[in-house]
Short mmCIF file of C-alpha atoms in Angstrom, two decimals:
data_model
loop_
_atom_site.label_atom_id
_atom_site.label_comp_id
_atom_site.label_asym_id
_atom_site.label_seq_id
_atom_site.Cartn_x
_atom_site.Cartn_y
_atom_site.Cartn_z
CA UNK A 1 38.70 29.63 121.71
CA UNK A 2 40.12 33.10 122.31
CA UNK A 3 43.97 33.80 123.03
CA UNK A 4 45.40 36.56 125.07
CA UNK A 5 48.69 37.62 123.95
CA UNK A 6 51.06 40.09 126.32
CA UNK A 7 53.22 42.91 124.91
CA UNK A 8 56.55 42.27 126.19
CA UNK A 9 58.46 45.96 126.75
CA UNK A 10 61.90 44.87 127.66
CA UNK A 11 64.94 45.13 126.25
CA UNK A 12 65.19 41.75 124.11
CA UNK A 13 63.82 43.71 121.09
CA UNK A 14 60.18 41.92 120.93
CA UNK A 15 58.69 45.09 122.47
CA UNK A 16 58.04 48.45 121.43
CA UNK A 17 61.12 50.50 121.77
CA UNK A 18 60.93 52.94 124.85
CA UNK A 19 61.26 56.60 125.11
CA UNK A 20 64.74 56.42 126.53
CA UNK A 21 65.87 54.23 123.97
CA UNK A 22 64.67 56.28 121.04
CA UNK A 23 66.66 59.29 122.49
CA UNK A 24 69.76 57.03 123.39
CA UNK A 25 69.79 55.83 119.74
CA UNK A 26 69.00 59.33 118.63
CA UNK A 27 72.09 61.09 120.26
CA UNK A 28 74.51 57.77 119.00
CA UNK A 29 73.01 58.73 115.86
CA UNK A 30 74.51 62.48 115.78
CA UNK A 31 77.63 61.45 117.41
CA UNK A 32 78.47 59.43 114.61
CA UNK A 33 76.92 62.41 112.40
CA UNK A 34 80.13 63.92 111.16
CA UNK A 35 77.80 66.24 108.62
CA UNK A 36 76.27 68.16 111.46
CA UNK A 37 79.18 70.47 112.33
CA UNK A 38 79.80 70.98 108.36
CA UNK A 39 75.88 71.43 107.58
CA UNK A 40 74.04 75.07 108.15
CA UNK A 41 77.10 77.16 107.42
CA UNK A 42 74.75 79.94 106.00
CA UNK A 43 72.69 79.44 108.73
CA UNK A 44 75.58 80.17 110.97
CA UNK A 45 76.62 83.03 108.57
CA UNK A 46 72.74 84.35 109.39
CA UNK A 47 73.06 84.05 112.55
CA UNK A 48 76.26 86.35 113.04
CA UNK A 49 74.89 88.67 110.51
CA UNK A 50 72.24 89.58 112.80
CA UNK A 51 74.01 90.29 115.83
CA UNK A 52 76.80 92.54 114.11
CA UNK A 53 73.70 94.24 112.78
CA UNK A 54 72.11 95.00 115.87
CA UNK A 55 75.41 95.56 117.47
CA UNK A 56 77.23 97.57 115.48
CA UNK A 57 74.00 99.35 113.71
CA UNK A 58 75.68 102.68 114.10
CA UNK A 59 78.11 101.99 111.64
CA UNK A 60 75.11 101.09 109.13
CA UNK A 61 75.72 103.46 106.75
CA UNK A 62 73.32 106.60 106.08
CA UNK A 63 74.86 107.57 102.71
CA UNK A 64 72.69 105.42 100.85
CA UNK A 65 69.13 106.37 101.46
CA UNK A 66 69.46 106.68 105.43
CA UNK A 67 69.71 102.59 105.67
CA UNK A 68 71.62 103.58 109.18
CA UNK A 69 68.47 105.52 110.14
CA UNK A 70 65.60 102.75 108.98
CA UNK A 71 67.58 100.10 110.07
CA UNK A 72 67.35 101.58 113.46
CA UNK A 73 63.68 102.68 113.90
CA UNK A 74 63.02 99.07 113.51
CA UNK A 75 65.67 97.49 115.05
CA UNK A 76 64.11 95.49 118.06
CA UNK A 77 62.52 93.56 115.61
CA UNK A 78 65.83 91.79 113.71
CA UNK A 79 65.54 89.34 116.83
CA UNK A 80 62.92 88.05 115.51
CA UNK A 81 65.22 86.07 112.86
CA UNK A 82 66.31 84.26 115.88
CA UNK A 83 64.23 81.94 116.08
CA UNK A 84 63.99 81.40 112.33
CA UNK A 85 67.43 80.23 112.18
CA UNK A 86 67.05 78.16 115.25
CA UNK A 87 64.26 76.32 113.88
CA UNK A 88 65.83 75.97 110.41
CA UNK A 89 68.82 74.60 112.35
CA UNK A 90 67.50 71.88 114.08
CA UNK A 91 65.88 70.98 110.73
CA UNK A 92 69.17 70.66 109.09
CA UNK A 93 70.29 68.87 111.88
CA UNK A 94 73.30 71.85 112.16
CA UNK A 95 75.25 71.81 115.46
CA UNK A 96 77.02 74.91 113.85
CA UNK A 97 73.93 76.82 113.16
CA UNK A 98 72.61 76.16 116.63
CA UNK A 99 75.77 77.60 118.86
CA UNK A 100 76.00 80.70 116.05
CA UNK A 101 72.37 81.57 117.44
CA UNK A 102 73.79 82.13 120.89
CA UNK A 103 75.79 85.41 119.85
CA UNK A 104 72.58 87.24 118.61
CA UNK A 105 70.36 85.79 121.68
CA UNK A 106 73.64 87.48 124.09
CA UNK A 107 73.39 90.84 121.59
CA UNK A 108 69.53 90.94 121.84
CA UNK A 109 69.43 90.28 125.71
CA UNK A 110 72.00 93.45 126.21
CA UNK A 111 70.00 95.59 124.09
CA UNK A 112 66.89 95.07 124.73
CA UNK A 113 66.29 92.35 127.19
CA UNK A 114 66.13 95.38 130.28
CA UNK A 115 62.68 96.78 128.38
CA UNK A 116 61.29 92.96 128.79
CA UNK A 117 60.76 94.15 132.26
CA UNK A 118 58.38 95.87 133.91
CA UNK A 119 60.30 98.72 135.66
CA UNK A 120 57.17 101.13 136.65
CA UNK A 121 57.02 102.47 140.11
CA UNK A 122 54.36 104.16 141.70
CA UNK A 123 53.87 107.89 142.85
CA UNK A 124 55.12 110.93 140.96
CA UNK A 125 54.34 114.68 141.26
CA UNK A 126 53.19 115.03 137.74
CA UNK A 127 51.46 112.59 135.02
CA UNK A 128 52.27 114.38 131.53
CA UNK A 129 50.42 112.63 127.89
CA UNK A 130 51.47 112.94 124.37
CA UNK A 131 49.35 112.11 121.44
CA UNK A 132 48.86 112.69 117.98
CA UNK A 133 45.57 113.03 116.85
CA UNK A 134 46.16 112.35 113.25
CA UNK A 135 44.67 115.42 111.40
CA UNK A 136 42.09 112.54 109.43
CA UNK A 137 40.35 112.08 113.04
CA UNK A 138 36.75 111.56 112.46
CA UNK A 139 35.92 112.14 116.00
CA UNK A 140 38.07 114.51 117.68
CA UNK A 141 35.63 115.19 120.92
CA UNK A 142 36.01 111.53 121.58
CA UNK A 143 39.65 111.56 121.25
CA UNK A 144 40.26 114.59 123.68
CA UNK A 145 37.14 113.24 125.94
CA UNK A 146 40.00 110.21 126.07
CA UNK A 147 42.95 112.30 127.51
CA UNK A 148 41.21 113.99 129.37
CA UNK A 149 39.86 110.90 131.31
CA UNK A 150 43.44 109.29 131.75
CA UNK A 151 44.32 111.67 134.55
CA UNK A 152 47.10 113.48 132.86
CA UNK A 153 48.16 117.04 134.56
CA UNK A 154 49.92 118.60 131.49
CA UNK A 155 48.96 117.24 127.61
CA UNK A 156 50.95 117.71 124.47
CA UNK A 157 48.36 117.52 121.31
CA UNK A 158 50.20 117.28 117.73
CA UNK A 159 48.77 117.40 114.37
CA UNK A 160 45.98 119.88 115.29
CA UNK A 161 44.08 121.64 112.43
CA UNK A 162 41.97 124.66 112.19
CA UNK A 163 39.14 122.50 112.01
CA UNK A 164 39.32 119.84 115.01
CA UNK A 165 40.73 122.98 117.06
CA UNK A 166 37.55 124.07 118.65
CA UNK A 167 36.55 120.30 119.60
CA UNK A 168 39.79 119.87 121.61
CA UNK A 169 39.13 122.65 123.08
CA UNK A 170 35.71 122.63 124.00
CA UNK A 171 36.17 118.56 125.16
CA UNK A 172 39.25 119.85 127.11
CA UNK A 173 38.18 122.88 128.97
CA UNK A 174 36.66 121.32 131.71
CA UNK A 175 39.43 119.43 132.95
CA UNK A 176 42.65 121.95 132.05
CA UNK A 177 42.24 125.05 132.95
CA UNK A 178 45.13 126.32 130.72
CA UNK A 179 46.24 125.89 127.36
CA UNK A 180 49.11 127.44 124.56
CA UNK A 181 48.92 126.12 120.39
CA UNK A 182 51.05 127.34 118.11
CA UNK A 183 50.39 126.26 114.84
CA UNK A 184 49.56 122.41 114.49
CA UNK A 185 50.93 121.52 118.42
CA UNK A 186 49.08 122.44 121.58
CA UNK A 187 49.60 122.11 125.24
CA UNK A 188 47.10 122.17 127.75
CA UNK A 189 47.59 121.75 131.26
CA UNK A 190 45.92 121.83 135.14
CA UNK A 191 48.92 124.56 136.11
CA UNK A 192 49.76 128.14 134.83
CA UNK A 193 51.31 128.52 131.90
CA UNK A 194 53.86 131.08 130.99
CA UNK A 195 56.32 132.09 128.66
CA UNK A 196 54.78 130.46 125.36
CA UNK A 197 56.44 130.36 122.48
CA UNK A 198 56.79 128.93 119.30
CA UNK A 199 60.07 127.01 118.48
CA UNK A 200 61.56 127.34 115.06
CA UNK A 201 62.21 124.12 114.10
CA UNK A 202 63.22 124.96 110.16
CA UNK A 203 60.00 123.95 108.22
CA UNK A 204 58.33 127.70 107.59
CA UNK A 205 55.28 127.09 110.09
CA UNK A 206 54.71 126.36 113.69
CA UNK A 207 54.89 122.77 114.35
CA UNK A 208 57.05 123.15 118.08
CA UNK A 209 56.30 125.27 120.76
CA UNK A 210 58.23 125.76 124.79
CA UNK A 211 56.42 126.83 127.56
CA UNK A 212 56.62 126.73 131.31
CA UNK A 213 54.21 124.92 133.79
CA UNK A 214 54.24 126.26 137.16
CA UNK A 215 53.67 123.18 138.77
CA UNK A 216 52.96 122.55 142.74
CA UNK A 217 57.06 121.89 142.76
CA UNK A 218 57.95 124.51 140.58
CA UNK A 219 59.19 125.52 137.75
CA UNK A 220 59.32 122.75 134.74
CA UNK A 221 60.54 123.62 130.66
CA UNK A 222 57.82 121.63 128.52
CA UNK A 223 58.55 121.32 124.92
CA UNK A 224 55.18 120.15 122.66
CA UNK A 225 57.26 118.80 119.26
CA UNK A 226 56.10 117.53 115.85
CA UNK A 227 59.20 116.55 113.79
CA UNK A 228 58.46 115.67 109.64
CA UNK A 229 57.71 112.63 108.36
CA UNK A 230 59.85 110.19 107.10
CA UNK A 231 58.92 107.41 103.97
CA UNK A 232 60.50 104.91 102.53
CA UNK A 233 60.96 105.05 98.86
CA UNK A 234 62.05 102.95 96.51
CA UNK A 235 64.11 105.48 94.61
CA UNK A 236 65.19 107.48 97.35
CA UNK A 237 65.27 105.04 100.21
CA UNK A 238 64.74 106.21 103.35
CA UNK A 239 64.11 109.88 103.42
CA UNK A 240 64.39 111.76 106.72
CA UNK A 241 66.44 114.97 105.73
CA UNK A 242 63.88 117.67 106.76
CA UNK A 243 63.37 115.63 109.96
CA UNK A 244 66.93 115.45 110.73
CA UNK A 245 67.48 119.32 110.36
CA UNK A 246 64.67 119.98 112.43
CA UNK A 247 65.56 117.37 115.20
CA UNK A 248 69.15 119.99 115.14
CA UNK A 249 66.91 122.42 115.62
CA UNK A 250 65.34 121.20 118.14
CA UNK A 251 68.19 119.98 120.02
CA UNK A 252 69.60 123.66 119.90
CA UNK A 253 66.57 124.98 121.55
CA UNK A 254 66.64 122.36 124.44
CA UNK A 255 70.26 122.67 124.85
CA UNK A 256 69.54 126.65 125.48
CA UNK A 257 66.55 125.92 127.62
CA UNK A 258 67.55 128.10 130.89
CA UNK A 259 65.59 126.06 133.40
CA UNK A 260 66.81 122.59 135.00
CA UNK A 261 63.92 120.72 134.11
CA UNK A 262 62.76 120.03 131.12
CA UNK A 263 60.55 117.44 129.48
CA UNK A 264 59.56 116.85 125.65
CA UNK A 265 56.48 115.87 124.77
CA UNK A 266 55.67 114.67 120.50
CA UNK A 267 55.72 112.91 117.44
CA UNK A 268 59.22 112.78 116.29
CA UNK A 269 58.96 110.25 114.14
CA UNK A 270 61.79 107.99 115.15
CA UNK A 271 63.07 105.87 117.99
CA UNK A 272 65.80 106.06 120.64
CA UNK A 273 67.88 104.08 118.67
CA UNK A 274 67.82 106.40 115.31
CA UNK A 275 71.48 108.32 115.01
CA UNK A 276 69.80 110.92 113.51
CA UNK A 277 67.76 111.77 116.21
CA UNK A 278 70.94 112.39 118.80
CA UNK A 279 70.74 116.21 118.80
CA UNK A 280 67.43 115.64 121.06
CA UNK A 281 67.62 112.42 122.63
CA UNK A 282 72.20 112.78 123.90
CA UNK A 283 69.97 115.32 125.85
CA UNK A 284 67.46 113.90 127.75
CA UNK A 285 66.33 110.33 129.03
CA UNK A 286 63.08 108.50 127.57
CA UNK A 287 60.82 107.57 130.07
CA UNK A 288 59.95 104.63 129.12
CA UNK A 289 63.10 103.12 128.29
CA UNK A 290 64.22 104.37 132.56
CA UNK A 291 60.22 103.31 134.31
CA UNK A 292 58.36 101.32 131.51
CA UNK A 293 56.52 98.37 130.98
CA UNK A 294 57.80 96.91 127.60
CA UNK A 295 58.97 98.67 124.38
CA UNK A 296 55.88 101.31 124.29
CA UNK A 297 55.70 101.04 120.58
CA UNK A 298 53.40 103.62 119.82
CA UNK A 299 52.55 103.25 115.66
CA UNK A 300 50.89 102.06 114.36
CA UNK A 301 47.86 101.63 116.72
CA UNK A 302 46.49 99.19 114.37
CA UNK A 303 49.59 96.99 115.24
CA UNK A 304 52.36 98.58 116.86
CA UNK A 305 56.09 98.65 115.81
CA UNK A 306 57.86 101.21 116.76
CA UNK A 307 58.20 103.98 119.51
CA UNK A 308 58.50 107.11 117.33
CA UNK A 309 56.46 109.61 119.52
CA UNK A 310 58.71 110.16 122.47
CA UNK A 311 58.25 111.46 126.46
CA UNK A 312 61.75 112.52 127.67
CA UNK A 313 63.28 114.50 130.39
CA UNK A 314 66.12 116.01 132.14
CA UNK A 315 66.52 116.83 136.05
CA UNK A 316 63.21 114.81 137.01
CA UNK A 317 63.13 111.45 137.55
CA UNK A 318 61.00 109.04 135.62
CA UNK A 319 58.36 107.22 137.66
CA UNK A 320 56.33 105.05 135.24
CA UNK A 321 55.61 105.10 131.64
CA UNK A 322 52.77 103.40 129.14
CA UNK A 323 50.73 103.69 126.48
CA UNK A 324 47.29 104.66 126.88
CA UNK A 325 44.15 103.12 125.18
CA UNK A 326 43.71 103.42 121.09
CA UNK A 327 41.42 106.95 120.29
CA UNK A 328 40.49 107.64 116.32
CA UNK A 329 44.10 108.18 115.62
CA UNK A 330 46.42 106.32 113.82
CA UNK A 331 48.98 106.56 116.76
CA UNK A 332 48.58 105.44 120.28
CA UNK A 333 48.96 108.44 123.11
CA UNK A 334 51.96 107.73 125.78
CA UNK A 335 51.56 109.12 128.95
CA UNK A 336 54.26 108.83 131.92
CA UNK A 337 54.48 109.96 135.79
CA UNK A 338 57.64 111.61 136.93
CA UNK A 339 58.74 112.77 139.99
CA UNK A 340 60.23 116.48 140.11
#
């Protein structure tokens, strides 16, 4: 004959123990854990190291292969080691670990937490659009047929050859009616352009140029810039010295710029963050960091990880700012709306 038998859940211990009591027993458990306050000390040491990193980066050192400078260009991404340690800290069952992570989750926040946000607004009297075409491009038409689809009024092209010239042009033309390129930059834009110029930026051939756009509201000083590239060696660490003396050079020429408003447009391979790059950018505001939508990292297009080509300004006021769709180029072209 068959037998039911009933599951008894209360508290006599002949049931199954209940949630509640598994977590009661679990915090008694640490309480009486005097290890957890003594365990994860270099957890805790990893913890602080990242947030004096990211706070005090500008006393990272550049003597010794520009680690100031790299440490900057990618220096959004030391958060995340956050969550690393946090992880590694409840493993270890650290109580010391755990609070250390607050100081570089506060650190982080201040830094960076204000590009988390959406702060886009809508309208503008001008929508300018940097890109750089990557002088490998395999399809240039379909790259310009791209900016000139996205609406832009004024365009800064960088890394132009000899070659790919005529497609820009040609895939251009019918949209902006006017266009300057010295050397490897170009701008081309829906207003008159005057006063063209190339801009000596110490490297022997034209890879900067300053012209004026006679926009609808007057008057505006646009700068179309290609700084050098930097690499990380091995032997040498990071080396930026040609880009750093023509980022001085640059910041000469904008600081002499006669009109009121001004915006740069270009590769200058590094962020907003770099020291090195404080000639330029002590100057002028980045667009995206006043009316983005997120960081705007902007290359690799593969995958992202840094901002290092750049929309900035000075006596116009940032409306919105994003990155536009991937072309054939290794980078991804940033366009932004301000409102002169």
């Amino acid at each position: 004959m068959a037998q039911a038998y009933a599951t008894e859940t209360g508290h006599d211990g002949s049931g199954p123990e209940s949630r509640t009591d598994r977590m009661r027993r679990a915090l008694t458990g640490l309480r009486h854990d005097r290890g957890i306050w003594r365990r994860g000390l270099v957890l805790a040491a990893i913890a602080v190291l990242i947030a004096m990193v990211m706070g005090l980066h500008a006393r990272v050192p550049n003597a010794v292969g520009n680690l100031g400078s790299l440490v900057e260009t990618f220096l959004p991404w030391l958060g995340l080691g956050i969550p690393v340690v946090i992880v590694l800290a409840f493993v270890r069952r650290s109580a010391t670990a755990l609070i250390a992570t607050v100081l570089p989750v506060v650190v982080w926040l201040n830094m960076f937490g204000g590009l988390v946000f959406d702060k886009s607004g809508s309208g503008g009297d001008l929508t300018v659009v940097t890109h750089n075409v990557n002088a490998e491009n395999t399809d240039p038409g379909g790259t310009a047929a791209e900016i000139a689809a996205s609406g832009a009024d004024v365009v800064a092209l960088e890394e132009l050859t000899q070659d790919d010239l005529p497609a820009y042009r040609e895939a251009l033309a019918g949209t902006f009616k006017y266009r300057t390129v010295e050397g490897t930059v170009g701008v081309w834009s829906k207003y008159p352009l005057s006063d063209s110029k190339a801009v000596d930026i110490k490297l022997g051939w034209s890879r900067a140029l300053r012209t004026t756009v006679a926009t609808p509201e007057g008057k505006v000083a646009v700068f179309a810039a290609h700084l050098p590239s930097v690499r990380v060696k091995l032997d040498a660490g990071f080396t930026a010295g040609q880009r750093d003396r023509s980022a001085q050079a640059l910041g000469v020429a904008i600081r002499d710029e006669p009109l009121d408003r001004v915006i740069l447009l270009g590769d200058l391979n590094g962020t907003m963050n770099d020291r090195a790059l404080s000639p330029v950018t002590s100057q002028l505001r980045s667009t995206q960091g006043a009316a983005g939508d997120g960081f705007g990292f902007s290359w690799p297009a593969a995958f992202p990880m840094a901002r290092i080509d750049q929309i900035m300004v000075r006596g116009v006021e940032p409306e919105s700012s994003w990155a536009l769709g991937r072309t054939d180029s290794d980078h991804l072209p940033l366009a932004a709306s301000v409102r002169l």
